Coordinates of C-alpha atoms in Angstrom, one line a residue:
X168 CA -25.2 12.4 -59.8
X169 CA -26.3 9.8 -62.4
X170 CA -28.0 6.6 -61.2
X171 CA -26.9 2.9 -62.1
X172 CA -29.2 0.6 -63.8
X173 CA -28.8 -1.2 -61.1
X174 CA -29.0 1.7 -58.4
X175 CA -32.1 2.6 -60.2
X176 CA -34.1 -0.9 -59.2
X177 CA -33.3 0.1 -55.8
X178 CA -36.5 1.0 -53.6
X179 CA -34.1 3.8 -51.8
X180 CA -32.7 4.8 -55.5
X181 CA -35.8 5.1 -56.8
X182 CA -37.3 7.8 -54.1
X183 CA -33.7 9.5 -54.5
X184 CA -33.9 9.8 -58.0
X185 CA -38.0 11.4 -57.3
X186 CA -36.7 13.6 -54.5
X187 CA -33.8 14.7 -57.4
X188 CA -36.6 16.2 -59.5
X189 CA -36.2 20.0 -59.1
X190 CA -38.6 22.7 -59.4
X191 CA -37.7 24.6 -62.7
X192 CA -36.5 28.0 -61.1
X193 CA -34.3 25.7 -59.0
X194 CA -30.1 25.8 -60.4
X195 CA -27.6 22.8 -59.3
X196 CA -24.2 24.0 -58.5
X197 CA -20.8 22.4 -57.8
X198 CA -19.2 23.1 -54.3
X199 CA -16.0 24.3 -56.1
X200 CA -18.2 27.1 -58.1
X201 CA -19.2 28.8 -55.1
X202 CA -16.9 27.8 -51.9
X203 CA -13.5 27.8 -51.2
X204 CA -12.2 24.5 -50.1
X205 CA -9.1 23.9 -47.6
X206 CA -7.6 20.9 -46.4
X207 CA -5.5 21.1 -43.2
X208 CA -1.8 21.7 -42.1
X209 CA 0.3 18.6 -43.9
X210 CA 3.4 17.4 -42.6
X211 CA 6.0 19.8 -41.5
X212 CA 3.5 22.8 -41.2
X213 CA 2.2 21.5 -37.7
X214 CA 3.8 19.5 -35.4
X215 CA 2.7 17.2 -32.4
X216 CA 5.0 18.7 -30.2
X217 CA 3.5 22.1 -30.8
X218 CA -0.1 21.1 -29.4
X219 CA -1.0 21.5 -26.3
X220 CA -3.3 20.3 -23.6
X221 CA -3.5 23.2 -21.3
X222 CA -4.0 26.3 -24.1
X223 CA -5.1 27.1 -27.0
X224 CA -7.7 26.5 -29.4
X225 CA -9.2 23.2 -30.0
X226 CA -8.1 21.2 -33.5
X227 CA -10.8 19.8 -35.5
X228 CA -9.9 16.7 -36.9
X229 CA -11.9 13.7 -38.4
X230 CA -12.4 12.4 -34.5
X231 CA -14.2 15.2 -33.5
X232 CA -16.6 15.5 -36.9
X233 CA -20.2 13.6 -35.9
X234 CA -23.0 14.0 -37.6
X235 CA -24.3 18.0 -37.9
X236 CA -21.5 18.8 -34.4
X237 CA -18.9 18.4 -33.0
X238 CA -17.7 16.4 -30.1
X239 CA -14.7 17.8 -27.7
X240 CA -13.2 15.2 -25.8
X241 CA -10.2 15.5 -23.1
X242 CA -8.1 13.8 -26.2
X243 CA -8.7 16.7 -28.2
X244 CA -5.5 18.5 -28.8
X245 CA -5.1 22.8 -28.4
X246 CA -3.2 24.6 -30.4
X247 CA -1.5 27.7 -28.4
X248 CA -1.7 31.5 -29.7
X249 CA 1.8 31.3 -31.3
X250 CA 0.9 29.2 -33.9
X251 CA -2.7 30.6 -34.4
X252 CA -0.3 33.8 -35.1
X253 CA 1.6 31.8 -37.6
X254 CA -0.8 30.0 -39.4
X255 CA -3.9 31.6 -39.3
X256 CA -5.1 30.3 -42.6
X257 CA -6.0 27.4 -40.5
X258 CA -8.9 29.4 -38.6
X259 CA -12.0 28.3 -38.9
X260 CA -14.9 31.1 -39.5
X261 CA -18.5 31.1 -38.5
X262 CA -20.3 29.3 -41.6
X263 CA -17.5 27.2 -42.6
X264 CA -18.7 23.2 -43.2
X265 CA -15.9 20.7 -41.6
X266 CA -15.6 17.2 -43.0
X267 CA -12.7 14.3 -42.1
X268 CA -10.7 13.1 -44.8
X269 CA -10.9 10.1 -43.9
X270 CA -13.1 6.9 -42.4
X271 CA -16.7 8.4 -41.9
X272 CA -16.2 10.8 -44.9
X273 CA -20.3 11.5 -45.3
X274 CA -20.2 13.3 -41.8
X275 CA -20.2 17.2 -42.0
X276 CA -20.7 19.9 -39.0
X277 CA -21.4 23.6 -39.6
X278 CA -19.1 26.4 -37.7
X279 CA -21.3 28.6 -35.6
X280 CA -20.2 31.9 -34.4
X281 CA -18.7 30.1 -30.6
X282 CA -16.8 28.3 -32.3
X283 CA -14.9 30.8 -34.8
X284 CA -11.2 30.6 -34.2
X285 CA -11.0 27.0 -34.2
X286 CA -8.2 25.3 -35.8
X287 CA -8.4 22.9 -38.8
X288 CA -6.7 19.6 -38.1
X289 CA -4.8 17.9 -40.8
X290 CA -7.4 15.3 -41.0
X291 CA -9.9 17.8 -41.7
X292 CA -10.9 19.6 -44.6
X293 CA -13.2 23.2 -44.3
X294 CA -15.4 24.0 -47.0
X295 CA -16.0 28.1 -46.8
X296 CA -19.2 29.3 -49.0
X297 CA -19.8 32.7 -50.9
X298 CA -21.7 35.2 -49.4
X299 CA -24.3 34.7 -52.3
X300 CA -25.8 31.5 -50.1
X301 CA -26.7 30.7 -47.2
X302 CA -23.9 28.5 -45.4
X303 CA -26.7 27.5 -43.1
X304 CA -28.3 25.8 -46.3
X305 CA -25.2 24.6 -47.2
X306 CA -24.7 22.9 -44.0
X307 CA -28.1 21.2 -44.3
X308 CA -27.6 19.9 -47.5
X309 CA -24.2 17.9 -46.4
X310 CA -26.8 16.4 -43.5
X311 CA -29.1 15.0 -47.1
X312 CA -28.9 11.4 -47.7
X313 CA -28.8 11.8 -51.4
X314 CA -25.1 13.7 -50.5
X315 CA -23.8 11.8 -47.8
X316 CA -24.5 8.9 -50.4
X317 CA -22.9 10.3 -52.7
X318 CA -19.8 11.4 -50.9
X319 CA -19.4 7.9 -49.7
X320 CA -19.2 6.4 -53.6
X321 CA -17.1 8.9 -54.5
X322 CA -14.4 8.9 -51.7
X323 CA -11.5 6.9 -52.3
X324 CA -9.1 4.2 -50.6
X325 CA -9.7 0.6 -50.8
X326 CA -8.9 -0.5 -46.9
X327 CA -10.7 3.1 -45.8
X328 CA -12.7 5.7 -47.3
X329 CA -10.5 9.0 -47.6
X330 CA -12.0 12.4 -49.0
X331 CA -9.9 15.3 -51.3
X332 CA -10.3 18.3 -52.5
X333 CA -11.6 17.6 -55.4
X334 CA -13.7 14.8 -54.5
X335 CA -15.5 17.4 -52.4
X336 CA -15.3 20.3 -55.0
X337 CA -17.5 18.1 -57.2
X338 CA -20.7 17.8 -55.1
X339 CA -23.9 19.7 -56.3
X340 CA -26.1 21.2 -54.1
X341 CA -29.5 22.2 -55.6
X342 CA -30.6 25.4 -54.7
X343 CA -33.6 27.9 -54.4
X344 CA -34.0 31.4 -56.7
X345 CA -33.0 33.4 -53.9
X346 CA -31.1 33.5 -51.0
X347 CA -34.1 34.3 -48.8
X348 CA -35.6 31.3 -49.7
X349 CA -32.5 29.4 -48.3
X350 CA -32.4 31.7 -45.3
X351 CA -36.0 30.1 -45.0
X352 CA -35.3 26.6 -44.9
X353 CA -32.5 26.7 -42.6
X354 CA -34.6 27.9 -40.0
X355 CA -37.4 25.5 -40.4
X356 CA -34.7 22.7 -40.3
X357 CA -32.9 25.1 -37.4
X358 CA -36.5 24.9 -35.2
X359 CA -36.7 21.2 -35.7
X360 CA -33.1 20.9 -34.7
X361 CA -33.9 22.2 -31.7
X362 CA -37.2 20.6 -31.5
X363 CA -35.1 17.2 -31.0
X364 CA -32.8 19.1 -28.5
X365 CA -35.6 19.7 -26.3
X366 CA -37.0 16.6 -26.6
X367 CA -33.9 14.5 -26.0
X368 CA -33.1 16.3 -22.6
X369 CA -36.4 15.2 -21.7
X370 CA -35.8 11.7 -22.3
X371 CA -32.6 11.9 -21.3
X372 CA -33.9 13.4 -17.7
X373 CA -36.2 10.4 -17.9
X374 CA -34.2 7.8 -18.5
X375 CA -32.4 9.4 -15.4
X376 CA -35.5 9.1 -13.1
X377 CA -35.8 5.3 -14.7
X378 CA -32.0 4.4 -13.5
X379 CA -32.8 5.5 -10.2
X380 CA -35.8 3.5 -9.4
X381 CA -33.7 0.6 -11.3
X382 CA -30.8 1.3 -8.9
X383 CA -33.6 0.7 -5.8
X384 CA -35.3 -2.2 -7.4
X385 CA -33.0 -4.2 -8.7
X386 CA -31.1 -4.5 -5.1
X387 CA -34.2 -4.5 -2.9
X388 CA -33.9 -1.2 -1.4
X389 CA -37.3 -0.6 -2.6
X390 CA -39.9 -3.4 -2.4
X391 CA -43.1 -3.6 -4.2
X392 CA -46.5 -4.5 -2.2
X393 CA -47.2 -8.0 -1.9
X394 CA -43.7 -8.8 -1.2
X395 CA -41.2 -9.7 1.0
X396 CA -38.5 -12.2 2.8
X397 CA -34.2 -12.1 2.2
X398 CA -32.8 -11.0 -1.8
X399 CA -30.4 -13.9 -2.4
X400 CA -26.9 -13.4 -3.9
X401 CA -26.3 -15.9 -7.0
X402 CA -24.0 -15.8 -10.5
X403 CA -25.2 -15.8 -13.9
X404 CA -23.9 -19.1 -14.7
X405 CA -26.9 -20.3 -12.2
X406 CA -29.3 -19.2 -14.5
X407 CA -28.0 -19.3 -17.9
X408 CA -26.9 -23.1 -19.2
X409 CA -25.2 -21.6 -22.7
X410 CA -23.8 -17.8 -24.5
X411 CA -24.2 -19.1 -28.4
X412 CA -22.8 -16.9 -31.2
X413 CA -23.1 -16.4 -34.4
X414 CA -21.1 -16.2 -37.3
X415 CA -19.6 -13.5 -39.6
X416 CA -21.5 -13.5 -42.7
X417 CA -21.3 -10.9 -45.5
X418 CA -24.4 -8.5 -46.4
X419 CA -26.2 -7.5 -49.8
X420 CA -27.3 -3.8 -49.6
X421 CA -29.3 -4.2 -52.5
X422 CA -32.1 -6.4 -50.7
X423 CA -34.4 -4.9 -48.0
X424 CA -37.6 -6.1 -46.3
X425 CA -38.5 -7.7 -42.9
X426 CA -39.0 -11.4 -44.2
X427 CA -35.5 -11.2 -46.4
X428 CA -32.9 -13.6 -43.9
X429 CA -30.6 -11.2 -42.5
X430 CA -27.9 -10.7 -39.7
X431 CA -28.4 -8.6 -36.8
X432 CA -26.1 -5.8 -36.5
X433 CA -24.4 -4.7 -33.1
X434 CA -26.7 -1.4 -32.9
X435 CA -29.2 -3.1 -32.8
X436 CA -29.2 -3.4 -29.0
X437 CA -29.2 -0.2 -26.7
X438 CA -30.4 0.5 -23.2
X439 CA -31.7 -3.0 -22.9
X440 CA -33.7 -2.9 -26.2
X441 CA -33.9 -5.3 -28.9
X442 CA -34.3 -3.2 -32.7
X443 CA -35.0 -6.1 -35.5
X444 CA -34.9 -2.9 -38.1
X445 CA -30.9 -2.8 -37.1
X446 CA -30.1 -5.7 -39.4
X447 CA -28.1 -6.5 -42.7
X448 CA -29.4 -8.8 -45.6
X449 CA -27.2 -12.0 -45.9
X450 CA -25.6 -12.8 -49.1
X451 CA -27.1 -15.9 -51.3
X452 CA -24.2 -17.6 -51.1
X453 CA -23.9 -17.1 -46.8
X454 CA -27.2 -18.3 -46.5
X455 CA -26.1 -21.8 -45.7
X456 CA -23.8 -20.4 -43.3
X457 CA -25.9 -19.1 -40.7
X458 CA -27.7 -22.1 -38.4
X459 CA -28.6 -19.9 -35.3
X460 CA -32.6 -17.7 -35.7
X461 CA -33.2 -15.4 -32.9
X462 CA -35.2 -17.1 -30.2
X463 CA -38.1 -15.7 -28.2
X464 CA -37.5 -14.9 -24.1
X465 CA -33.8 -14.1 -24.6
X466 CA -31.4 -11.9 -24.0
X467 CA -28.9 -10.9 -26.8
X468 CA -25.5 -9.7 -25.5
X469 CA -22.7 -7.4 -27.6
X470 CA -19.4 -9.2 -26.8
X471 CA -17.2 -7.1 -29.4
X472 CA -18.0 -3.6 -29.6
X473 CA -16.3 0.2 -28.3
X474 CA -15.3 0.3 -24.6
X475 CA -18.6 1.4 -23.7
X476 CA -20.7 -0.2 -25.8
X477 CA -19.3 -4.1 -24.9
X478 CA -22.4 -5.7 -22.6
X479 CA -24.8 -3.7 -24.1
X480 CA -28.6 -6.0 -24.0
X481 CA -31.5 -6.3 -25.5
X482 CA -34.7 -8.2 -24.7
X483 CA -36.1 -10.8 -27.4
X484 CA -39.8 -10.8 -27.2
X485 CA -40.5 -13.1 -29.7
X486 CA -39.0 -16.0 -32.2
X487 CA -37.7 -14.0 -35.2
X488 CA -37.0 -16.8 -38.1
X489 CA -35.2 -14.3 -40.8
X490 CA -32.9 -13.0 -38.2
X491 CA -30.1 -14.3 -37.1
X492 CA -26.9 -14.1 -35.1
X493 CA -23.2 -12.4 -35.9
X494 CA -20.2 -13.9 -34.5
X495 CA -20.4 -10.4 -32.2
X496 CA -23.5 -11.0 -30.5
X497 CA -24.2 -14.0 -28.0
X498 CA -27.6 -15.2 -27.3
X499 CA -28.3 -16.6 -23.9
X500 CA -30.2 -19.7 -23.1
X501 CA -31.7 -20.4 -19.7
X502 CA -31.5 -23.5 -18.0
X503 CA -34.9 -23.8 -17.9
X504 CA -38.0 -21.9 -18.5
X505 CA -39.0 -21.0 -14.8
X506 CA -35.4 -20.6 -13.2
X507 CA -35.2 -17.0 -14.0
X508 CA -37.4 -14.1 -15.8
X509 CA -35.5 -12.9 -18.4
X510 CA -36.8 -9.8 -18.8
X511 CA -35.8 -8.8 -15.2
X512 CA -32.3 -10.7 -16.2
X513 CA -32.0 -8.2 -18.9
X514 CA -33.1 -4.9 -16.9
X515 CA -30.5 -6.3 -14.1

């Protein structure tokens, strides 16, 4: 995995290219010398009529590959016993590594032994290692950035990206002198994994007790001391004079930095949280294009985004000249400084 000239002047290129620098009892090997790679069922092999939504195993296709699992959904088709029986080539085993062919091509998820039996969906492809490595090790490395980087260069398609075979045959992995020192890693990288777990079903049981003493004080079920007297009913319009927008401006990966003028992405607002780190840098030649900075005491508003992300807010705490609006995101502006708090606008 040879870096450009111009990859190389890269701050993120040049701590890839250190991290790169393997111990010298360390080997580098291709996926295809050491795994077997499948792609799933093509055309007339599978049918949609044959799935079902009652029985069967699930299929895993590119929707239900995230980022290290998998996610089930009630849109996730079943494949009954009678074609498990008929194509069971298809089966996924306990240490196999699924990726989507295409759109978010980088995104892997190891097999674990509950999930054996599984089906691979056409849009998936199943990469199955020797018993000479770990596939736990395996897996980890598909999580890297320097191969999820990779794997996104190399992918083709123009309008999306769309893995092969061979595309995927050709990844190296670098790897210890023995398998026990891969066994090793995994589970250090397994504990942490389950470090996080831990840790985000306490927040999430948090963020539970938060939305219930939102749900009481935001409608004056609960009052704080000191005060009293009738809640009023009122409409946004009341309060906020103006929604501005953006515009759609095109980004320069190569540039980085907080004082470099860049556009806010749409992640960066979640649970009512402004992130200025969630941004793209703007193009030179967009630059004259954008007229609209964040501004402090605001609220900024995703107005094109998935179902359940739409409406999502985030508090402005302060006047951020290098950022600016997309045409995705509106910014409110108040009708005047002491008509509402924003921040209680925002948690509302």
């Amino acid at each position: 995995m040879e870096l450009t000239s111009r990859d190389a002047a890269h701050p993120l290129s040049q701590a890839a290219a250190a991290v790169n620098v393997l111990p010298p009892d360390w080997t580098e090997q291709a996926i295809g010398q050491f795994c077997t790679v499948k792609t799933g069922p093509f055309g007339t092999l599978l049918k949609a009529s044959e799935y079902s939504e009652i029985d069967g195993v699930p299929v895993i296709s590119v929707g239900e590959v995230r980022e290290g699992y998998f996610r089930l959904t009630e849109h996730t088709p079943l494949v009954p016993e009678n074609v498990q029986r008929r194509l069971p080539q298809y089966l996924l085993k306990a240490g196999d590594v699924v990726f989507g062919r295409k759109g978010a091509v980088d995104r892997s998820a190891l097999v674990r032994q509950p999930q054996a039996g599984w089906f691979l969906g056409s849009d998936g492809i199943a990469v199955r290692p020797s018993t000479e490595h770990c596939p736990e090790y395996v897996a980890a490395q598909f999580q890297s950035f320097r191969v999820r980087q990779w794997l996104a260069s190399n992918s083709t398609g123009t309008t999306m990206a769309s893995m092969n075979q061979g595309v995927l045959s050709r990844v190296a992995i670098p790897f210890p002198p023995t398998i026990e020192e891969e066994r090793s890693i995994a589970q250090v990288l397994n504990d942490a994994d389950a470090l996080i777990d831990s840790l985000e079903q306490l927040l999430t049981k948090k963020r539970q007790i938060k939305q219930g003493a939102m749900q009481e004080l935001l409608t004056g079920q609960r009052r704080l001391p000191g005060f009293a007297g009738q809640w009023s009913d009122g409409v946004l319009g009341e309060v906020v004079a103006e929604l501005v927008a953006g515009v759609s401006v095109n980004s320069d990966p190569m540039k980085g930095g907080t004082d470099v003028p860049s556009v806010v992405k749409t992640s960066a607002m979640k649970s009512g949280v402004f992130d200025p780190s969630e941004c793209k840098p703007i193009i030179q030649t967009d630059l004259v294009r954008v007229t609209t900075p964040l501004r402090k005491d605001t609220l900024l508003i995703s107005r094109m985004n998935t179902p359940d992300l739409v409406g999502e807010v985030g508090y402005v705490d302060r006047n951020y000249d290098e950022l600016y609006l997309p045409d995705r995101i509106w910014m409110t502006r108040v009708r005047s400084p002491d008509c509402v708090c924003v921040r209680w606008l925002g948690y509302l």
